[in-house]
Coordinates of C-alpha atoms and ligand atoms in Angstrom, one line a residue:
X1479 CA 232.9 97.0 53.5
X1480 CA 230.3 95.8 51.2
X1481 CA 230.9 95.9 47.8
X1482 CA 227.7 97.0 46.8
X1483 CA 227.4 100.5 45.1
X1484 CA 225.3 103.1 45.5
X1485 CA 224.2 106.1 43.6
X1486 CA 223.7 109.6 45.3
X1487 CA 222.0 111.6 42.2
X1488 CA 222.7 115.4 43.5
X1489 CA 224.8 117.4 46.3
X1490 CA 223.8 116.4 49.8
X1491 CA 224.7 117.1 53.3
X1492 CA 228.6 115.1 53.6
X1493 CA 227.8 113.4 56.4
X1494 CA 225.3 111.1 54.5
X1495 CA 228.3 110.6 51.9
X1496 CA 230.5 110.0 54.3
X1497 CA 227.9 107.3 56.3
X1498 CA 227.5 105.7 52.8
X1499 CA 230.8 105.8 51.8
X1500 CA 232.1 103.8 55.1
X1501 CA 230.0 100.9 54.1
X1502 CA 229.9 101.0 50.8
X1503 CA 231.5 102.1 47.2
X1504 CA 229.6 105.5 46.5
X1505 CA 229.5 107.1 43.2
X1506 CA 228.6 110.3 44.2
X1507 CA 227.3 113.6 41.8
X1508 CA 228.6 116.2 44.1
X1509 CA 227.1 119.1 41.8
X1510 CA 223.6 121.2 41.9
X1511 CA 223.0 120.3 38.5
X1512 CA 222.3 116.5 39.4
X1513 CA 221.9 114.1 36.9
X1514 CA 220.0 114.3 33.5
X1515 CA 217.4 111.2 33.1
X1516 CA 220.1 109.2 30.9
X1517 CA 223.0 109.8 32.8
X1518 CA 221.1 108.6 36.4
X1519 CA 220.1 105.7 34.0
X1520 CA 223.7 105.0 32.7
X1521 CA 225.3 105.5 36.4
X1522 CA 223.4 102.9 38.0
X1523 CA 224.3 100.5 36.3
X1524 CA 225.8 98.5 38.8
X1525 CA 223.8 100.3 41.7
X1526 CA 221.8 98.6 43.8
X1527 CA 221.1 101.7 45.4
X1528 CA 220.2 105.4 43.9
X1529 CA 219.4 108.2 46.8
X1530 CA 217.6 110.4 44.7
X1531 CA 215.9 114.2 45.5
X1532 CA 212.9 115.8 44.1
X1533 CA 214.2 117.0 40.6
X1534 CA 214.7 113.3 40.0
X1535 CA 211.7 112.4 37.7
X1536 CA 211.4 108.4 37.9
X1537 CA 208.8 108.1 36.0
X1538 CA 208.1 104.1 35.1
X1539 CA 209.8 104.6 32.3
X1540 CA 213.0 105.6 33.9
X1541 CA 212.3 102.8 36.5
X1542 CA 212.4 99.8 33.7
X1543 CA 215.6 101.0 32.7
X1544 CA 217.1 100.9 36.7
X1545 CA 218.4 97.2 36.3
X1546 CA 219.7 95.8 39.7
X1547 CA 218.7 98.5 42.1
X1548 CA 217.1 97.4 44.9
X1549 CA 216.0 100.6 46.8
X1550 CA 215.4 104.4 45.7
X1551 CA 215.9 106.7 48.7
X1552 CA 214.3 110.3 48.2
X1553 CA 215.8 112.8 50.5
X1554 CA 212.0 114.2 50.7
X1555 CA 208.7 113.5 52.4
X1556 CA 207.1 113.8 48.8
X1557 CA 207.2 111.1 46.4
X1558 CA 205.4 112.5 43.4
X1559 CA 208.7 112.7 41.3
X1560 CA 208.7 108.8 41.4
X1561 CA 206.3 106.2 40.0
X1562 CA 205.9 103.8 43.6
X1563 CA 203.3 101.1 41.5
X1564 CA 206.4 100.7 38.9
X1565 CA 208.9 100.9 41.4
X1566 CA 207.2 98.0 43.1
X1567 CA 206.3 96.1 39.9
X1568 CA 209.9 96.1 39.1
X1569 CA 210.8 94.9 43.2
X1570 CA 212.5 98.6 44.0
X1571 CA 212.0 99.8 47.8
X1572 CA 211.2 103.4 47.8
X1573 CA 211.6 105.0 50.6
X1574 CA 211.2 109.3 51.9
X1575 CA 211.8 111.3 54.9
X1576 CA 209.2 112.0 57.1
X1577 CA 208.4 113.6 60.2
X1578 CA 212.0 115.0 60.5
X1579 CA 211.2 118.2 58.1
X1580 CA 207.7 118.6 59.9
X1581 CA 208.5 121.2 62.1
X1582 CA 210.5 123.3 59.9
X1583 CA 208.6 122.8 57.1
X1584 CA 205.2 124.4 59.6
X1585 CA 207.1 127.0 61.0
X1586 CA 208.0 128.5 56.8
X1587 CA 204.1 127.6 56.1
X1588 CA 203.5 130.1 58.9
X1589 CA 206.0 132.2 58.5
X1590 CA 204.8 132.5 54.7
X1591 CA 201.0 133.1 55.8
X1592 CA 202.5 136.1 58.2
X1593 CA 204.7 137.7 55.8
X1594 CA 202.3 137.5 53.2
X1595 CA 199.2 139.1 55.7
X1596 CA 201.2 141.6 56.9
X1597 CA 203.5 142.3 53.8
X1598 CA 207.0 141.8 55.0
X1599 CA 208.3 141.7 51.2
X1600 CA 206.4 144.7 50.0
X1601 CA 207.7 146.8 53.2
X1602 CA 211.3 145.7 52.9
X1603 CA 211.4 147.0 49.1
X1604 CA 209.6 149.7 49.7
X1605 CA 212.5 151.1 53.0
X1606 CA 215.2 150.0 50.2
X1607 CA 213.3 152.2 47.8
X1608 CA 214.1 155.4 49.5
X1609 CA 210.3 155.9 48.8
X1610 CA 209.7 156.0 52.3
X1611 CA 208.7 159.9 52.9
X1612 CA 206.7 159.7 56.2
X1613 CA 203.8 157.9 58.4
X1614 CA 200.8 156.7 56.6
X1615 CA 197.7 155.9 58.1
X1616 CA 197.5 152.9 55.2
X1617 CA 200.6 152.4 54.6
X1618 CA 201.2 148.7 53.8
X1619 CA 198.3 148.1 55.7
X1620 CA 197.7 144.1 55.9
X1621 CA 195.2 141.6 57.2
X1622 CA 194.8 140.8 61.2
X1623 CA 196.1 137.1 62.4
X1624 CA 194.9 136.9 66.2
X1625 CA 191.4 136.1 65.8
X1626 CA 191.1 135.4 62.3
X1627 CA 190.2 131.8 60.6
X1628 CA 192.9 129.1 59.2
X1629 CA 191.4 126.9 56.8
X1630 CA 194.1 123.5 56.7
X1631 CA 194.0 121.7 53.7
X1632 CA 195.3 117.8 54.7
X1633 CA 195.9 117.2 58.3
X1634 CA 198.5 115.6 58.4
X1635 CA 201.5 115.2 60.0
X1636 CA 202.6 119.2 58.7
X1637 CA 198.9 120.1 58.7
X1638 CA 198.4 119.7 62.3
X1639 CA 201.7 121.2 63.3
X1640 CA 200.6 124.0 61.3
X1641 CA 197.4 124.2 62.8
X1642 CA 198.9 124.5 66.1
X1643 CA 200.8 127.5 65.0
X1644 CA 197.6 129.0 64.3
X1645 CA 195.7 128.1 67.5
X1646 CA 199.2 129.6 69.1
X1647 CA 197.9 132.7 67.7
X1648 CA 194.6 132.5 68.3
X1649 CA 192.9 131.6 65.1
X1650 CA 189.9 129.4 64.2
X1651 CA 191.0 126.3 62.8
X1652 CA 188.9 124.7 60.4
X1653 CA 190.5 121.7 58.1
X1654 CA 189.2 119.5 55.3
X1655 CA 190.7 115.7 54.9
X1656 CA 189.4 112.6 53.8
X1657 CA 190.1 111.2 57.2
X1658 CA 189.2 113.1 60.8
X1659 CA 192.4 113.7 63.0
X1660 CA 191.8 111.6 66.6
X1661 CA 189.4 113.4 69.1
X1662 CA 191.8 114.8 71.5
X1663 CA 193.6 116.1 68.8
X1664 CA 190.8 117.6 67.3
X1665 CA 189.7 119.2 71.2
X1666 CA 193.8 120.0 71.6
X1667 CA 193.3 122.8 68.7
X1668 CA 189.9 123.3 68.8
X1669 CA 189.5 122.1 65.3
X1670 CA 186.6 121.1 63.1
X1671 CA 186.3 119.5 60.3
X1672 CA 184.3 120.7 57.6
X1673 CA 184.0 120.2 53.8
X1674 CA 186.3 121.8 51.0
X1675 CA 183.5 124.7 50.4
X1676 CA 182.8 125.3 53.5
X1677 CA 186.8 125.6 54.5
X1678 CA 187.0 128.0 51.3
X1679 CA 184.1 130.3 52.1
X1680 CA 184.4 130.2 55.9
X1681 CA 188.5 131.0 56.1
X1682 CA 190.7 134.2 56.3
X1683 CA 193.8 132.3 55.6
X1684 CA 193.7 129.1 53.4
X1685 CA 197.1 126.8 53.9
X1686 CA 197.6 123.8 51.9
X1687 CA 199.3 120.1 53.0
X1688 CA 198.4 117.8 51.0
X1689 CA 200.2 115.3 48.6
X1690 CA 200.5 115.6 45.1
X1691 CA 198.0 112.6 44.0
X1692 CA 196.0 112.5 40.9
X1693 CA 193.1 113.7 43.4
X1694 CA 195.1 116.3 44.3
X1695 CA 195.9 117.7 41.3
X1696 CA 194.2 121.3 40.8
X1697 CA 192.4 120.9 44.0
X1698 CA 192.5 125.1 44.1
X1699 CA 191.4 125.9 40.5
X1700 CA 189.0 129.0 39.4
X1701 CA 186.2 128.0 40.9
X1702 CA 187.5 127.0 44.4
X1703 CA 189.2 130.7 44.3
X1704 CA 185.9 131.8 43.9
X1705 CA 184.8 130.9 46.5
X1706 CA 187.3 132.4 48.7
X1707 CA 187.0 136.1 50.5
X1708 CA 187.8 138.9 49.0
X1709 CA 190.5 139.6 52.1
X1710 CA 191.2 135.9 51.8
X1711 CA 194.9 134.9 51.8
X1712 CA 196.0 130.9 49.7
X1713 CA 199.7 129.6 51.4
X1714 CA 200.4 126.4 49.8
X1715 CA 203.5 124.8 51.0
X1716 CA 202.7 121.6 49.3
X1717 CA 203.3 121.0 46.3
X1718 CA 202.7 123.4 42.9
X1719 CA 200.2 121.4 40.8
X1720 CA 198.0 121.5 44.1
X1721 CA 197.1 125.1 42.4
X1722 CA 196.2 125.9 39.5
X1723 CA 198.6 128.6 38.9
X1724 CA 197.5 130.7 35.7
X1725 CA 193.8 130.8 37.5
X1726 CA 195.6 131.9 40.5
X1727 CA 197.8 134.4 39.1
X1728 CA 194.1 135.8 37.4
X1729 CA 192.7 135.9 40.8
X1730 CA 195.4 137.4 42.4
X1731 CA 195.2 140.4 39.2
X1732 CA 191.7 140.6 39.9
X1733 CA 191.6 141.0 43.6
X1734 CA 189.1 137.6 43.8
X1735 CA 191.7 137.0 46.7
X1736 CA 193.9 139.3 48.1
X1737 CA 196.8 137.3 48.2
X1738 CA 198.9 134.3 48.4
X1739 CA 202.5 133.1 49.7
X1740 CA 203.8 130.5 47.4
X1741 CA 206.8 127.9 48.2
X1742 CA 206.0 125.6 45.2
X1743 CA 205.1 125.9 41.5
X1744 CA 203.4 123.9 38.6
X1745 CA 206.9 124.0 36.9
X1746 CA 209.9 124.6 39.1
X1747 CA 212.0 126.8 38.9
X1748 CA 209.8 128.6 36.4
X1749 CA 206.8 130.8 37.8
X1750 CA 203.9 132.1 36.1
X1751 CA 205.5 135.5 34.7
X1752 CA 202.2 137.2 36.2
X1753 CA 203.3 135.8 39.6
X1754 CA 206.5 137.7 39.2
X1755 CA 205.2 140.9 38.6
X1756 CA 202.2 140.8 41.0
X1757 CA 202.5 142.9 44.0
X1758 CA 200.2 140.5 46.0
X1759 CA 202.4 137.2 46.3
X1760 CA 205.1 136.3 47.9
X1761 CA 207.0 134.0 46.5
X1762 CA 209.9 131.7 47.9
X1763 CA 212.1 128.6 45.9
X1764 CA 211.0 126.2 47.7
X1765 CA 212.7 125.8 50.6
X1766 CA 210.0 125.1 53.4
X1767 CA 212.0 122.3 55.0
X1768 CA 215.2 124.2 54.4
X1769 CA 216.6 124.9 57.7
X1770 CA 220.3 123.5 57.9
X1771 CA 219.6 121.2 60.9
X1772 CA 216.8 119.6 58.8
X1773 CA 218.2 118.7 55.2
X1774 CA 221.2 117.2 57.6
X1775 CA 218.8 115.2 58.9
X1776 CA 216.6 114.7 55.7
X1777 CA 219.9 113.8 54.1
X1778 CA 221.1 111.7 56.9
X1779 CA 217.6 109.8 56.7
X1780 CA 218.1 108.6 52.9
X1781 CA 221.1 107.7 53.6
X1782 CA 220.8 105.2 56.4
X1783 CA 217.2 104.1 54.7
X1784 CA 219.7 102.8 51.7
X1785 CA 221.8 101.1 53.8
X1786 CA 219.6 99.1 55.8
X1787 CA 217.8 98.2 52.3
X1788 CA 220.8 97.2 51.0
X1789 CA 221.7 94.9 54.2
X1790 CA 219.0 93.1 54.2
X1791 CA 217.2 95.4 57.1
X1792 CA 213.6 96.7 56.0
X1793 CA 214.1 100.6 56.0
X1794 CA 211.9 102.8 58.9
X1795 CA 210.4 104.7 55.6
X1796 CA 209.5 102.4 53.4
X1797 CA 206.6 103.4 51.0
X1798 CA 205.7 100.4 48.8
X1799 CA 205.8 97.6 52.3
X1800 CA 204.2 94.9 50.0
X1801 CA 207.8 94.4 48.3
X1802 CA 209.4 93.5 51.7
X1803 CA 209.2 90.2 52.5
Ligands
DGY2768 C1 209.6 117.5 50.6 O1 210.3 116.9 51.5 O2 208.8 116.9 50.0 C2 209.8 118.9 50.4 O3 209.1 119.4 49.4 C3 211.3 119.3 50.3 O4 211.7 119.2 51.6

């Protein structure tokens, strides 16, 4: 066994502990709480490895303080929560999980657009109610799927898997991204690519995948809402500072939209208290790649991505490549 030690910040799947813990001394934080930022400062001292999550901010202050680790394993495909340029200035691997969550992660993002369209939520509380008297012509009446245009925001690996749900169900699929998707994927969904106001005027449903990046940040504000349909539906599975959320929450109010399915917040786990009181939005705590056979393997991922860092192997997800040598 080495004895190098690594750091596991917050509760994960045991089989990653137990992976880690056969090759190496583990001080694990078994709890949901995780780790303030001085006490993940203070217990890696020693650590050459932390395996962090997304509550973990490691910002580059944080990072100047990690002495001696060599490798910072997110158990997530986002890595906005730490600072990669300081992690590299400072020689820190960084590492994430991708493609194993994309799937799952798709299949909420459509799940979310079809609860939201056809108002799952709204139709469960209302049978628990007892305010259920009889057949309505309206009643809870929602907006079509079949035939109806998906706007993807960010083709990427979950934006095309998400696509395909759509074209599955006989959407239009429209997407903007700085980069086109390769031709036969492109003829495969019968997608085009268009620009951000186009995708915003032209689509029923509007789903967003891309990263958090300072580019990214407010991408959907007031005026992109605008833009939208009246019978238009926002599903952002990404991440919460993608949206603007009080301009949002004023659309939602005023009908500028007619509604949105949210997985992710500006400031989780708090929501815009208009959000919460909205009949219009459907809401969910983030938990898009949260199936149980995909945060094993998310879990799984970090944990083996620490361990080849730490023996000397480059890691399969490593996110700053220049620091490998
Ligand atoms: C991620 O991986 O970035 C998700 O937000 C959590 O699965």
């Amino acid at each position: 066994m080495s004895q190098q030690k690594i750091l596991i910040t917050k509760r994960v799947y045991p089989e990653a502990v137990e992976f880690l813990k056969a090759r190496f001394e583990v001080d694990y934080e078994g709890t949901n709480a995780g780790l303030t930022t001085d006490q993940l400062v203070e217990r890696s001292r020693g650590c050459t490895a932390v395996v962090s999550q997304l509550t973990d901010k490691l910002g580059a202050d944080v990072i100047a303080r990690l002495d001696g680790v060599k490798i910072i394993a997110n158990v997530a495909v986002g890595f906005d929560n730490i600072d990669v340029p300081a992690a590299t200035a400072h020689g820190i691997a960084v590492t994430n999980t991708p493609g194993v969550l994309t799937e799952t992660t798709a299949d909420f993002a459509f799940t979310l657009l079809m609860a939201t369209a056809r108002r799952i939520p709204e139709g469960h509380a209302f049978v628990h109610s007892g305010e259920w008297k009889t057949w309505l012509i309206d009643l809870l009446a929602g907006q079509d799927i079949h035939g109806a245009t998906l706007g993807v925001f960010g083709m990427g690996r979950i934006g095309v898997a998400m696509a395909r749900r759509g074209k599955g169900f006989g959407m239009r699929i429209l997407y903007c991204d700085a980069q086109p998707v390769p031709a036969e994927v492109e003829r495969e969904l019968n997608a085009t690519r268009v620009s951000k106001e186009e995708l915003l005027r032209e689509s029923d449903f509007v789903s967003l995948h891309v990263p958090l990046l300072p580019q990214t940040y407010h991408l959907i504000g007031a005026a992109e809402l605008q833009m939208m349909k009246p019978t238009a539906v926002l599903i952002n599975t990404a991440r919460g500072p993608v949206v603007d959320e009080a301009a949002l929450a004023d659309a939602l109010e005023k009908k500028t939209i007619w509604a949105a399915g949210l997985d992710v917040f500006e400031a989780e786990p708090k929501v815009h208290e208009k959000l919460l009181r909205l009949e219009n939005v459907v809401l969910a705590p983030h938990i898009a790649s949260a199936s149980v056979a995909t945060r094993r393997r998310m879990s799984m991922m970090a944990a083996e991505n620490a361990a080849a860092a730490l023996t000397g192997t480059r890691p399969a997800n490593l996110l700053n490549p220049e620091i490998w040598k």
